[in-house]
Amino acid sequence: MNKQKFLTDLDLALHWYLPQPEADEILADYQEMAASAEDDCPLLQENPKAIAQSLSNRGEHRRWLLFMGLLLICPLAASFYFLFNFQNSIFWVSGSVVELLAIPSLLLPLGNLFFVKRLGQRPARPRPALWLGLLFLAAIVLLGWLSAHWLLQAAQGNFIFPAQSLLVILCICGLISIVVCIYSLVQCRLRSCRWLTVYGLALTLILGLVMVLTILTNMSFSSDINLLQRLIWELIYIGEVMWAGCALSLANWF
């Protein structure tokens, strides 16, 4: 194993098993030792993962994995929701059940405070997290407007485009959000807990999509004024939930 590969693997392993300050300090020591070592040095033959594990606090690492598992409960539940219903067109999970899972999960990005306290400092703001977060914020606004406009027009009997088209768009966006949630949590562990901002926005998008899908598949649209009033109130409720999710997520960035 050459020096560059050894240090790269060690960097990832240390930041996965150790808090960032400790990982940075140990990595700096190994970089200094590797700088003056030959490629066949016994140091470079060691397993980076084994080094990181031997230096880590197993209990603390397990607590982090448990926290990550809690953060992934809602996105993974939503992924099964999207995949199952997209293929079978049978909505076996009601909107209320999804909300019970998702709304408390929007509070979990505030777990950033736990990491700030543990690290003793505010972590760096990674530029990719900013751009990806802004992209998801724009997607939330755009799809929110598209869904609200389509639903209001459908309630008045004006179908702009087939409901199946909107269903496909929402499902694709939801599945992309699942990937972003998982990637954000991994980067949060390896680099900076500011990635929880992107996670929170992706989770907010998933929640909004599921709530709109619930309305879309369980309402029989007509020009009835009572139906229109009910739809408006439900859209206001969805807007409030998504606004809260965006606010909680962006709180991690500043």
Coordinates of C-alpha atoms in Angstrom, one line a residue:
M1 CA 0.0 0.0 0.0
N2 CA 1.5 3.4 -1.0
K3 CA 1.5 6.4 1.3
Q4 CA -1.4 8.3 -0.4
K5 CA -3.8 5.3 -0.3
F6 CA -2.8 4.5 3.3
L7 CA -3.4 8.1 4.4
T8 CA -6.7 8.4 2.5
D9 CA -8.1 5.2 3.9
L10 CA -6.9 6.2 7.4
D11 CA -8.5 9.6 7.1
L12 CA -11.9 8.0 6.3
A13 CA -11.5 5.3 9.0
L14 CA -10.5 7.8 11.7
H15 CA -13.3 10.2 11.0
W16 CA -15.8 7.3 11.0
Y17 CA -14.8 5.9 14.3
L18 CA -13.5 9.0 16.2
P19 CA -14.8 12.5 16.9
Q20 CA -13.4 15.1 14.4
P21 CA -10.8 16.8 16.6
E22 CA -9.3 13.5 17.7
A23 CA -9.3 12.1 14.2
D24 CA -7.6 15.3 12.9
E25 CA -4.9 15.1 15.6
I26 CA -4.2 11.4 15.0
L27 CA -4.2 11.8 11.3
A28 CA -1.7 14.7 11.5
D29 CA 0.7 12.4 13.5
Y30 CA 0.5 9.6 11.0
Q31 CA 1.0 12.1 8.1
E32 CA 4.2 13.3 9.8
M33 CA 5.4 9.7 10.3
A34 CA 4.5 8.7 6.8
A35 CA 6.3 11.7 5.3
S36 CA 9.7 10.3 6.3
A37 CA 8.9 6.6 5.8
E38 CA 9.6 4.4 2.8
D39 CA 6.8 2.8 0.8
D40 CA 7.7 -0.6 2.3
C41 CA 7.7 0.7 5.9
P42 CA 5.8 -1.6 8.3
L43 CA 3.6 1.4 9.3
L44 CA 2.1 1.5 5.8
Q45 CA 1.3 -2.2 5.9
E46 CA -1.1 -1.8 8.8
N47 CA -4.9 -1.9 8.3
P48 CA -6.3 1.7 8.6
K49 CA -9.6 0.4 9.8
A50 CA -8.0 -1.7 12.6
I51 CA -5.9 1.4 13.7
A52 CA -9.1 3.5 13.9
Q53 CA -11.0 0.8 15.8
S54 CA -8.2 0.3 18.3
L55 CA -8.2 4.0 19.1
S56 CA -12.0 4.5 19.2
N57 CA -14.5 4.5 22.0
R58 CA -16.7 1.6 21.0
G59 CA -19.6 2.8 23.2
E60 CA -19.6 6.3 21.7
H61 CA -19.4 4.9 18.2
R62 CA -22.4 2.6 18.9
R63 CA -24.3 5.7 20.2
W64 CA -23.6 7.5 16.9
L65 CA -24.8 4.5 14.9
L66 CA -28.0 4.4 17.0
F67 CA -28.5 8.1 16.3
M68 CA -27.9 7.6 12.6
G69 CA -30.4 4.8 12.6
L70 CA -33.0 7.0 14.2
L71 CA -32.3 9.7 11.6
L72 CA -32.9 7.1 8.8
I73 CA -36.1 5.6 10.1
C74 CA -38.3 8.1 8.3
P75 CA -36.5 8.2 4.9
L76 CA -36.3 4.4 4.7
A77 CA -40.0 4.1 5.7
A78 CA -40.8 6.6 3.0
S79 CA -38.7 4.8 0.5
F80 CA -40.7 1.6 1.0
Y81 CA -43.9 3.7 0.8
F82 CA -42.9 5.1 -2.6
L83 CA -41.6 1.9 -4.1
F84 CA -44.5 -0.3 -3.0
N85 CA -47.2 2.1 -4.0
F86 CA -45.6 3.2 -7.2
Q87 CA -45.5 -0.5 -8.4
N88 CA -48.8 -1.6 -7.0
S89 CA -50.9 1.5 -6.9
I90 CA -52.3 0.5 -3.5
F91 CA -51.8 3.0 -0.7
W92 CA -51.5 0.8 2.3
V93 CA -50.0 3.6 4.5
S94 CA -52.3 6.4 5.4
G95 CA -51.2 10.0 5.5
S96 CA -51.7 10.2 9.3
V97 CA -49.3 7.3 9.9
V98 CA -46.6 8.8 7.7
E99 CA -46.9 12.1 9.5
L100 CA -46.6 10.4 12.9
L101 CA -43.3 9.0 11.6
A102 CA -42.0 12.0 9.7
I103 CA -42.9 15.1 11.8
P104 CA -40.9 14.0 14.9
S105 CA -38.0 13.2 12.6
L106 CA -37.9 16.8 11.5
L107 CA -36.8 17.7 15.1
L108 CA -33.8 15.3 14.8
P109 CA -31.6 17.7 12.8
L110 CA -31.4 19.7 16.0
G111 CA -29.3 16.9 17.3
N112 CA -26.5 19.0 15.7
L113 CA -26.4 20.7 19.1
F114 CA -25.2 17.4 20.6
F115 CA -22.3 17.3 18.2
V116 CA -21.5 21.0 18.7
K117 CA -21.3 20.4 22.5
R118 CA -19.2 17.3 22.0
L119 CA -16.8 19.0 19.6
G120 CA -16.6 22.2 21.6
Q121 CA -16.8 24.3 18.4
R122 CA -18.9 25.1 15.4
P123 CA -17.9 22.8 12.5
A124 CA -16.9 24.2 9.2
R125 CA -19.6 25.0 6.6
P126 CA -18.9 22.6 3.6
R127 CA -19.7 24.3 0.3
P128 CA -21.3 21.2 -1.3
A129 CA -23.8 21.1 1.6
L130 CA -24.7 24.7 0.9
W131 CA -25.4 24.3 -2.8
L132 CA -27.2 21.0 -2.4
G133 CA -29.3 22.5 0.4
L134 CA -30.2 25.4 -1.8
L135 CA -31.1 23.1 -4.6
F136 CA -33.5 21.1 -2.3
L137 CA -35.0 24.3 -1.0
A138 CA -35.7 25.4 -4.5
A139 CA -37.2 22.0 -5.3
I140 CA -39.5 22.3 -2.2
V141 CA -40.8 25.6 -3.4
L142 CA -41.2 24.6 -7.0
L143 CA -42.9 21.2 -6.3
G144 CA -45.0 22.8 -3.6
W145 CA -46.3 25.4 -6.1
L146 CA -46.8 22.8 -8.8
S147 CA -48.7 20.4 -6.5
A148 CA -50.9 23.1 -5.0
H149 CA -51.8 24.6 -8.4
W150 CA -52.6 21.1 -9.8
L151 CA -54.7 20.1 -6.8
L152 CA -56.7 23.4 -6.8
Q153 CA -57.3 23.2 -10.5
A154 CA -58.3 19.5 -10.2
A155 CA -60.8 20.4 -7.4
Q156 CA -62.5 22.8 -9.9
G157 CA -62.6 20.1 -12.6
N158 CA -59.7 21.5 -14.6
F159 CA -57.1 18.7 -15.1
I160 CA -53.9 20.4 -16.4
F161 CA -52.1 17.0 -17.0
P162 CA -52.8 13.4 -16.1
A163 CA -52.6 12.6 -12.4
Q164 CA -50.2 9.7 -13.2
S165 CA -47.6 12.3 -14.5
L166 CA -47.6 14.2 -11.2
L167 CA -47.4 10.8 -9.3
V168 CA -44.3 9.8 -11.3
I169 CA -42.6 13.2 -10.7
L170 CA -43.3 13.1 -6.9
C171 CA -42.1 9.5 -6.6
I172 CA -38.8 10.2 -8.4
C173 CA -38.2 13.3 -6.2
G174 CA -38.9 11.2 -3.2
L175 CA -36.5 8.5 -4.1
I176 CA -33.7 11.0 -4.9
S177 CA -34.4 12.5 -1.5
I178 CA -33.8 9.1 0.1
V179 CA -30.3 8.9 -1.5
V180 CA -29.5 12.5 -0.4
C181 CA -30.6 11.7 3.2
I182 CA -28.3 8.7 3.5
Y183 CA -25.4 10.6 1.8
S184 CA -25.8 13.6 4.0
L185 CA -25.6 11.5 7.2
V186 CA -22.5 9.7 6.0
Q187 CA -20.8 13.1 5.2
C188 CA -22.1 14.4 8.6
R189 CA -20.1 11.8 10.3
L190 CA -17.0 12.0 8.1
R191 CA -16.8 15.8 7.6
S192 CA -19.2 18.1 9.3
C193 CA -22.6 18.0 11.0
R194 CA -23.6 20.9 8.9
W195 CA -24.7 18.2 6.4
L196 CA -27.7 17.8 8.7
T197 CA -29.0 20.9 6.9
V198 CA -29.3 19.0 3.6
Y199 CA -30.7 15.9 5.4
G200 CA -33.4 18.1 7.0
L201 CA -34.3 19.7 3.7
A202 CA -34.5 16.3 1.9
L203 CA -36.6 14.9 4.7
T204 CA -38.9 17.9 4.5
L205 CA -39.3 17.3 0.8
I206 CA -40.1 13.6 1.4
L207 CA -42.8 14.5 4.0
G208 CA -44.4 17.1 1.8
L209 CA -44.5 14.7 -1.2
V210 CA -46.1 11.9 0.9
M211 CA -48.8 14.3 2.2
V212 CA -49.5 15.5 -1.3
L213 CA -49.6 11.9 -2.7
T214 CA -52.1 11.0 0.1
I215 CA -54.4 13.8 -1.0
L216 CA -53.9 13.0 -4.7
T217 CA -54.8 9.3 -4.3
N218 CA -57.6 9.6 -1.8
M219 CA -59.8 12.5 -3.0
S220 CA -62.5 12.3 -5.6
F221 CA -62.1 15.7 -7.3
S222 CA -65.2 17.6 -8.2
S223 CA -66.3 21.3 -8.4
D224 CA -67.9 21.0 -4.9
I225 CA -67.1 24.2 -2.9
N226 CA -66.8 22.2 0.3
L227 CA -64.2 20.0 -1.2
L228 CA -62.3 23.1 -2.5
Q229 CA -62.3 24.6 1.0
R230 CA -61.1 21.4 2.6
L231 CA -58.3 21.1 0.0
I232 CA -57.2 24.7 0.7
W233 CA -57.0 24.0 4.5
E234 CA -55.0 20.8 3.9
L235 CA -52.6 22.7 1.6
I236 CA -52.1 25.3 4.3
Y237 CA -51.4 22.6 6.8
I238 CA -48.8 21.0 4.5
G239 CA -47.2 24.4 3.9
E240 CA -46.9 25.0 7.6
V241 CA -45.2 21.6 8.2
M242 CA -42.8 22.2 5.3
W243 CA -42.0 25.7 6.5
A244 CA -41.2 24.3 10.0
G245 CA -39.0 21.6 8.4
C246 CA -37.0 24.2 6.4
A247 CA -36.6 26.4 9.4
L248 CA -35.3 23.6 11.6
S249 CA -32.9 22.4 8.9
L250 CA -31.5 25.8 8.1
A251 CA -30.9 26.5 11.9
N252 CA -28.1 24.0 11.7
W253 CA -26.3 26.1 9.0
F254 CA -26.1 29.4 10.9

